[in-house]
Structure formats: structure tokens, C-alpha cells
Short mmCIF file of C-alpha atoms and ligand atoms in Angstrom, two decimals:
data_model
loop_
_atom_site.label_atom_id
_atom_site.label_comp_id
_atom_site.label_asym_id
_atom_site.label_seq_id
_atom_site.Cartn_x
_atom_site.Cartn_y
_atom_site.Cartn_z
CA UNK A 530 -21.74 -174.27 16.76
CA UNK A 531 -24.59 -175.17 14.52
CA UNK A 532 -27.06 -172.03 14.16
CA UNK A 533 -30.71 -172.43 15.08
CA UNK A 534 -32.38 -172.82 11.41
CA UNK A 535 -30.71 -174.69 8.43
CA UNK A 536 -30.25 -172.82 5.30
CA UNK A 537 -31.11 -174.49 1.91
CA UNK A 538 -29.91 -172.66 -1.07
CA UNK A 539 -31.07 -173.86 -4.53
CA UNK A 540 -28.93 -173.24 -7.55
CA UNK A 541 -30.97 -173.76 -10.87
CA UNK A 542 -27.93 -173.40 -12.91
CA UNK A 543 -29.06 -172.99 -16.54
CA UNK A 544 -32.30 -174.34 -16.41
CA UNK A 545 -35.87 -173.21 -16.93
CA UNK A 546 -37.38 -170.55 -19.32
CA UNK A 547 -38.76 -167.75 -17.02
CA UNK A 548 -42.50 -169.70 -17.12
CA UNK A 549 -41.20 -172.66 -16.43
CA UNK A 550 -39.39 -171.27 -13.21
CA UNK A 551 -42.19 -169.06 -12.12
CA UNK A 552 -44.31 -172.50 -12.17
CA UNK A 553 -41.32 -173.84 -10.39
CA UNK A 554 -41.19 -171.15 -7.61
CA UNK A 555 -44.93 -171.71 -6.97
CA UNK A 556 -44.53 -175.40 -6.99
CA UNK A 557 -41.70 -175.30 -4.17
CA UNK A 558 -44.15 -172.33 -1.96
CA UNK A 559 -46.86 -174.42 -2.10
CA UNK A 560 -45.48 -177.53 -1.68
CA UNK A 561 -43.93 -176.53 1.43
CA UNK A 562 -46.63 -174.06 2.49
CA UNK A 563 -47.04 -173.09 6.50
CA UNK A 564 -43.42 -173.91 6.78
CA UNK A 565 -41.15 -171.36 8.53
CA UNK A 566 -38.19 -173.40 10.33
CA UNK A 567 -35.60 -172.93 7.48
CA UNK A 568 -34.08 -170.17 5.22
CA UNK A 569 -35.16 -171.24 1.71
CA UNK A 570 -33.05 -169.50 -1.26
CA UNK A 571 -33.46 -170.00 -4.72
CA UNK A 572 -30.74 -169.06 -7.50
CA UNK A 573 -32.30 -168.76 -10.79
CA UNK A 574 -30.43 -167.73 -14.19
CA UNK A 575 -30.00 -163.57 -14.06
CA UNK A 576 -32.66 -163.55 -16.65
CA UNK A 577 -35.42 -164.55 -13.80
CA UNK A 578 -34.60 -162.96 -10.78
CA UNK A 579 -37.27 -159.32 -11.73
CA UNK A 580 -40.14 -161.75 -12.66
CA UNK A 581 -39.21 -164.48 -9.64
CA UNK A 582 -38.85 -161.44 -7.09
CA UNK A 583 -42.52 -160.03 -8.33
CA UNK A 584 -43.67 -163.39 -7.96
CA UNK A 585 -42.94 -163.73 -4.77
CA UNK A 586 -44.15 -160.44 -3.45
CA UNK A 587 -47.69 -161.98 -4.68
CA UNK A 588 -47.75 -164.99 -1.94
CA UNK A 589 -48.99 -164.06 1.06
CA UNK A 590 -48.08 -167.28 3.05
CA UNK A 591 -45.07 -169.03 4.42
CA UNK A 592 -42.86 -169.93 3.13
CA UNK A 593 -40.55 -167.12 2.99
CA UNK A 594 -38.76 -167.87 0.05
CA UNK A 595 -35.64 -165.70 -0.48
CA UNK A 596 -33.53 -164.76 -4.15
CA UNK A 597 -29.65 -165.15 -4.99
CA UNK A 598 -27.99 -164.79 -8.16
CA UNK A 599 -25.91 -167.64 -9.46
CA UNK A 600 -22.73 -165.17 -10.07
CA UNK A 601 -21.88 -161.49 -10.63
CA UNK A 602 -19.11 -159.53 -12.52
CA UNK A 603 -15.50 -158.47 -10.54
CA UNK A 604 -16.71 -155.12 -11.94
CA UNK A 605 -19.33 -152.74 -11.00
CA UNK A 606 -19.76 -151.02 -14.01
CA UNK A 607 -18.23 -150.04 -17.65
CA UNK A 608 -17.09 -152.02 -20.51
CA UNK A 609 -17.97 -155.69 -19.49
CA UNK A 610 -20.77 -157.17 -22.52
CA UNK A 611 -22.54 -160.00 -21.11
CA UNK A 612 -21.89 -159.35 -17.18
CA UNK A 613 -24.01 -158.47 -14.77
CA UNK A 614 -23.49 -156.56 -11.28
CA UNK A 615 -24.13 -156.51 -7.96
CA UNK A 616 -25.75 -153.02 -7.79
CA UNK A 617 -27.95 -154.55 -10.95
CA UNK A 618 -28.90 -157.33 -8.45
CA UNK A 619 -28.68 -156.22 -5.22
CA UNK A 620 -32.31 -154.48 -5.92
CA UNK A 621 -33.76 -157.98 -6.38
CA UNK A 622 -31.85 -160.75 -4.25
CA UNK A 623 -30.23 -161.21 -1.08
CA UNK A 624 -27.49 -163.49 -2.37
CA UNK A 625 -25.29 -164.39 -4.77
CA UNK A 626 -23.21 -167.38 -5.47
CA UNK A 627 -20.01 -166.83 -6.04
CA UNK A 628 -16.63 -169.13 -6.98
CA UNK A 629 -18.68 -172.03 -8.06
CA UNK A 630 -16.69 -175.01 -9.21
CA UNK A 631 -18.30 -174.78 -12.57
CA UNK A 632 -17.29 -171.28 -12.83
CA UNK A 633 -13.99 -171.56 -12.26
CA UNK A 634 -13.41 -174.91 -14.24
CA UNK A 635 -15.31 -174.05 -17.15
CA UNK A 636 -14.75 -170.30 -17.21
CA UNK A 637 -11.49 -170.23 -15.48
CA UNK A 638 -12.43 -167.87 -13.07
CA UNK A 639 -9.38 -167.37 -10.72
CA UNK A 640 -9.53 -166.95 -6.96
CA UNK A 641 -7.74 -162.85 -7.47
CA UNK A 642 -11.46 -162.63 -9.24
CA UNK A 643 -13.54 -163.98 -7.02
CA UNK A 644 -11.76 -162.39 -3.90
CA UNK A 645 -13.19 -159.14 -5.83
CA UNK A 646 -16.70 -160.32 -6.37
CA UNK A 647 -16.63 -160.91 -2.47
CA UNK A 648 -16.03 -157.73 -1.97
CA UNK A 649 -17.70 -156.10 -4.83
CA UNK A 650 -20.98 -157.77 -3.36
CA UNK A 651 -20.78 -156.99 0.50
CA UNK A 652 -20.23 -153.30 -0.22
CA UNK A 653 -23.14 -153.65 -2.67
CA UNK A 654 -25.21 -155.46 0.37
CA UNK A 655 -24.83 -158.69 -1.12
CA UNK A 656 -24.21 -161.74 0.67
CA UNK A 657 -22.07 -164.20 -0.96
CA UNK A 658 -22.55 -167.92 -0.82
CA UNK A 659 -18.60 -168.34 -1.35
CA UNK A 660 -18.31 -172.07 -2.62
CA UNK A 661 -14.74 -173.92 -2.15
CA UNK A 662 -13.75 -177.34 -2.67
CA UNK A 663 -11.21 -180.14 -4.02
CA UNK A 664 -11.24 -181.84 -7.59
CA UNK A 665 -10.96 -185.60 -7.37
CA UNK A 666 -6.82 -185.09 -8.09
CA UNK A 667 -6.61 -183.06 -5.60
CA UNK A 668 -8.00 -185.60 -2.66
CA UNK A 669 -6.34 -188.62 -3.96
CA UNK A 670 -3.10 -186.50 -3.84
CA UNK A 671 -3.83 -185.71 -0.19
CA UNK A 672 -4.10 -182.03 -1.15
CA UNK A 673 -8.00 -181.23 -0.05
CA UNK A 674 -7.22 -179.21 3.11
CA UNK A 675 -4.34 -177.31 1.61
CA UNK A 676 -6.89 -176.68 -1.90
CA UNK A 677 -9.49 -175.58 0.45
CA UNK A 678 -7.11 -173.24 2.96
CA UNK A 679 -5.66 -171.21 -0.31
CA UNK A 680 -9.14 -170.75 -1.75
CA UNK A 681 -10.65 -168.88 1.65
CA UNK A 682 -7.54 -167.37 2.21
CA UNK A 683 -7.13 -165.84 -0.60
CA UNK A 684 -11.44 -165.67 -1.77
CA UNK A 685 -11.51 -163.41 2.00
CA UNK A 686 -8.58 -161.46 1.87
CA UNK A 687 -10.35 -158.32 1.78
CA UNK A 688 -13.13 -159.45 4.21
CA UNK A 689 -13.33 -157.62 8.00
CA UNK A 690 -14.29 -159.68 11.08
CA UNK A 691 -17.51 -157.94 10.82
CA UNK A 692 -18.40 -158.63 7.43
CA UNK A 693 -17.38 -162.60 7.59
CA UNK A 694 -20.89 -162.69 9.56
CA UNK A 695 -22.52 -162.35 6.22
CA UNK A 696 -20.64 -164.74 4.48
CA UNK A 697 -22.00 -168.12 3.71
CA UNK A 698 -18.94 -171.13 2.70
CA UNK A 699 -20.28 -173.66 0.82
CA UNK A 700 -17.89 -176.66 0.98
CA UNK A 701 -18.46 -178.40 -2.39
CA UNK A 702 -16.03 -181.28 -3.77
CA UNK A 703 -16.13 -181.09 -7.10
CA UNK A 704 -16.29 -184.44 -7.74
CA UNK A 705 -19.36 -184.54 -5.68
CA UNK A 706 -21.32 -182.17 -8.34
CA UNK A 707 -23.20 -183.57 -10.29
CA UNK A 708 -22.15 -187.04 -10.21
CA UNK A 709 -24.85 -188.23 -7.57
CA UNK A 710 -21.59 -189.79 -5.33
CA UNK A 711 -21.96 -187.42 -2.43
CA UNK A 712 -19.17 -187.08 -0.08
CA UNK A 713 -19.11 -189.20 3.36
CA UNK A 714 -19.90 -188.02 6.38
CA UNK A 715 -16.47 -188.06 8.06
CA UNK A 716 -15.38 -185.92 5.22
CA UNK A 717 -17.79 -183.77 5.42
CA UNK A 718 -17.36 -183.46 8.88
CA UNK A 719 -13.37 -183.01 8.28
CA UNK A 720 -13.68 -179.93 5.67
CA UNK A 721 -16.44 -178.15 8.15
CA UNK A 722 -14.09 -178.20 10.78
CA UNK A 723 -11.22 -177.11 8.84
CA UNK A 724 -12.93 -174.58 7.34
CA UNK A 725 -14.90 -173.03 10.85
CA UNK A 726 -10.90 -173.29 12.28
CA UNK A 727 -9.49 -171.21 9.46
CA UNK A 728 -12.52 -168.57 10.39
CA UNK A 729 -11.79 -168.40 13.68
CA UNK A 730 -8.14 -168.25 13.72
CA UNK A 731 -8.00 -165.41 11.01
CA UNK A 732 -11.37 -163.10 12.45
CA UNK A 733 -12.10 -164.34 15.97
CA UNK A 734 -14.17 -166.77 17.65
CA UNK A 735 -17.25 -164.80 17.63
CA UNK A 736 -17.78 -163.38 13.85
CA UNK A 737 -16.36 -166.61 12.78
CA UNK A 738 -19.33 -168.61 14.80
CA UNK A 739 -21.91 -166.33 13.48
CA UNK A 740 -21.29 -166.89 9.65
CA UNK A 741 -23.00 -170.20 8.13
CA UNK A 742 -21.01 -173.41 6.68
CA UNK A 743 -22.91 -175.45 4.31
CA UNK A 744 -22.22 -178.15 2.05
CA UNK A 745 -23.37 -179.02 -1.41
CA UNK A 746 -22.23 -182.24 -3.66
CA UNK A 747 -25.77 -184.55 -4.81
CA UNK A 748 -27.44 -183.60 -1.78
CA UNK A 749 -30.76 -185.53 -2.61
CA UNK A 750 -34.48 -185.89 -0.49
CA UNK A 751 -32.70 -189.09 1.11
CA UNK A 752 -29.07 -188.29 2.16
CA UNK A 753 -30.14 -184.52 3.52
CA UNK A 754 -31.40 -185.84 6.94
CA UNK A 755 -27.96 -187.02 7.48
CA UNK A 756 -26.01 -184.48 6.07
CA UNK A 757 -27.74 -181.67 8.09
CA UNK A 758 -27.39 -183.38 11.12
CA UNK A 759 -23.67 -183.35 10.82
CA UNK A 760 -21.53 -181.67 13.53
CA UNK A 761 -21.05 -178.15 11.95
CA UNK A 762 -23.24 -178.35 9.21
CA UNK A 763 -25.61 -175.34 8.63
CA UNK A 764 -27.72 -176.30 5.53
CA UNK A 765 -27.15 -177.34 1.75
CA UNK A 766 -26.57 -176.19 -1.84
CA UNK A 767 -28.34 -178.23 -3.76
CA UNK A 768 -28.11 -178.36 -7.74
CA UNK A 769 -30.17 -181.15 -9.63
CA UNK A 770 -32.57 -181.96 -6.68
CA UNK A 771 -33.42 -177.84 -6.55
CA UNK A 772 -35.17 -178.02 -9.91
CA UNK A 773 -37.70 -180.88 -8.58
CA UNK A 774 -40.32 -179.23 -6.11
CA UNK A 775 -41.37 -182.12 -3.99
CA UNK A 776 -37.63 -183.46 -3.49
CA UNK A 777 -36.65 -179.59 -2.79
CA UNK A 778 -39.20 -179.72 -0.46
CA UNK A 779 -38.16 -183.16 1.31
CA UNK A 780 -34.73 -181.43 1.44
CA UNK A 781 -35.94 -178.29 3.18
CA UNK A 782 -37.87 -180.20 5.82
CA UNK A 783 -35.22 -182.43 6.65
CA UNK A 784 -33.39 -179.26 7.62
CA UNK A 785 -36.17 -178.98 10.46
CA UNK A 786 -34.54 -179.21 13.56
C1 LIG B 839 -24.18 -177.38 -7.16
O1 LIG B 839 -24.36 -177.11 -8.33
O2 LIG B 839 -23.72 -176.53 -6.40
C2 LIG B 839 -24.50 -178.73 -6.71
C3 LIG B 839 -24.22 -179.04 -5.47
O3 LIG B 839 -25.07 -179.57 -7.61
P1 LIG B 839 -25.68 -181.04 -7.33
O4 LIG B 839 -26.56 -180.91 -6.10
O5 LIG B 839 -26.45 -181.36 -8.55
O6 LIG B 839 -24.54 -181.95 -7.07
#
């Protein structure tokens, strides 16, 4: 089942000084101003999500532009320099990213991890954008669907039928990220279907039909037409293209049903 509007998620990564994203942030409102027939989410570095969330308290037009955070700590509190929680963010965005392929390649973040941020962040009121994917290897070895089954079966262990609903999978190939080769369409197609089959068969037809599949690999203002009219396809996660306001903006109209 695709769900009525397409959801766009922007992930700055670790980009912009907080003035250069706040310029950002008003570029992308008014750039796609009067427009209500997506959900828009930005990720900025932790650093700007208080000044970005101010910011957009201040506009008093459409778009409705919602936060996420691009990753929180397995921990809630304590001993843990340099992290930051979900309690610390829940307060200022609706989302956070969580098991990004650049998280757990360059930081080595392991999937017994990220099944606690998951949980850590819906009893918080969080709702994770749970990314999953292959590495290049991995497909040419014929080991995509098996990479991508472990991941969500072990990333949602702890997750009830009821709380998959809030749960956004972002199917991202790793060697899609970054590289501006996105993946084709009958592979996209492929993973969206495994992945919707893996929700239903382990919480039910109707929770699993509710929560939102999306994919993200160099989505760009030309390919996301296509890519959101796939069968199953919900919206994007878009990296490099999310830090350009008027290709954002093509990307978040071409979501328009
Ligand atoms: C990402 O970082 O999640 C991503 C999809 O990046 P890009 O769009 O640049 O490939």
C-alpha cells in the first residue's frame, strides 16, 4: 500500500554552521512556500536542532517543515562524553535517524546498538527513521535480502505491533550513498517488497501497512519522480541534494501525488 502523502527526509550530515543552516531552512520554506502535500523533515547536526526548531516556530506559512536528529546515544543518561539522547532531543524533533550506513561503517555501530536506540527513542516519543541496506560485496555475493532480513530482525527485536506504526525503514544501499549511482528501479522495487513482507509476517498486516518505507541512495531533483512513483515507495532520504534548497524543493514536489 503506498500512504496518501510522500515523506522526504533530509539528512545534512555534517554540514553547515548554525547560520548557514538557519539561511538554509528559510531557503527550503520559502522556496516551497503554500505547499502542504508532503511531510518535509530536515536532520541537521545536534548542534542546530534549538536554533532550527525556534526558527521554525517564526514562519507562519506552509510549509510545515518538521525536525529529526541525525543519531542518538544507546543510553539515556550517565557517563557517555560526546553523546546525546533522546530525552535531550525529543523536546525539539520528531525524528531521529538511526543505523545509518555511515554510522555503522565508520563508527562501527553494531545492530545489538541500534536495536537499543530503537527502543530508547520510541519510549522517549521518538520516531526512528531506521536505515538498512547492502554494501556493494554484499549484492554481488547475492547476499542483499539476507543483509537486509538480519538488520530489521534484529534493529526491531524489541518493537510491538503497535509501535512498528511509528517506524520509518529507509532502504539505503550503501553503495548508492554518496556515489550519485542510484539503485534501479526493479531493485528498489525488490528490497520494498522484501522489506513490507518481513513487516507483515512478524507484526500483522495492518501495523505493518501503516508504517512508511522509503528509500535513500543519490536521490537527486531528476530521478525522484521515478523513484516515488515506485510500487511501495513512501518518500526519500536524501543526503547531498538536501543541502541545495531549490533541488530539495524539486524533490519534495515530485513527491506530490
Ligand atoms: C544519505 O546520506 O542517507 C543519503 C542517501 O545520501 P545521498 O543522497 O547523498 O546519497
Amino acid at each position: 500500500m503506498n500512504l496518501p502523502h510522500k515523506i522526504i527526509i533530509g539528512n545534512w550530515k555534517l554540514n553547515d554552521t548554525i547560520a548557514e543552516g538557519t539561511v538554509l531552512l528559510q531557503k527550503i520554506h520559502q522556496e516551497l512556500k503554500g505547499f502542504s502535500a508532503a511531510t518535509i523533515v530536515v536532520c541537521p547536526p545536534a548542534t542546530h536542532l534549538y536554533p532550527l526548531h525556534r526558527e521554525l516556530k517564526s514562519f507562519k506559512s506552509d510549509p510545515k517543515i518538521e525536525l529529526g536528529a541525525q543519531n542518538i546515544s544507546d543510553y539515556e543518561a550517565g557517563a557517555h562524553t560526546g553523546e546525546v539522547s533522546a530525552i535531550m532531543v525529543r523536546d525539539l524533533a520528531k525524528y531521529s535517524i538511526i543505523g545509518h550506513s555511515e554510522r555503522r561503517t565508520h563508527y562501527g555501530e553494531t545492530d545489538d546498538q541500534i536495536t537499543r536506540k530503537v527502543a530508547i527513542a520510541l519510549e522517549h516519543g521518538l520516531q526512528p527513521i531506521l536505515c538498512v541496506g547492502e554494501n556493494l560485496a554484499q549484492r554481488h555475493d547475492g547476499k542483499a535480502h539476507q543483509v537486509v532480513l538480519d538488520q530489521l530482525n534484529t534493529d526491531l527485536s524489541d518493537v510491538t505491533a503497535d509501535e512498528i506504526k511509528k517506524i520509518i525503514i529507509a532502504y539505503e544501499p550503501v553503495w548508492a550513498i554518496g556515489t550519485g549511482t542510484f539503485a534501479k528501479p526493479g531493485e528498489i522495487e525488490d528490497m520494498l517488497r522484501l522489506i513490507r513482507n518481513a513487516l507483515v509476517q512478524r507484526f500483522g498486516r495492518l501495523a505493518s501497512t501503516e508504517s512508511r518505507i522509503v528509500y535513500g541512495g543519490s536521490v537527486d531533483g531528476e530521478n525522484a519522480k521515478a523513484i516515488m512513483q515506485l510500487q511501495g515507495c513512501d518518500g526519500v532520504l536524501v543526503g547531498g541534494a538536501s543541502l541545495k534548497p531549490k533541488e530539495f524543493a524539486a524533490i519534495v514536489h515530485a513527491g506530490q501525488k
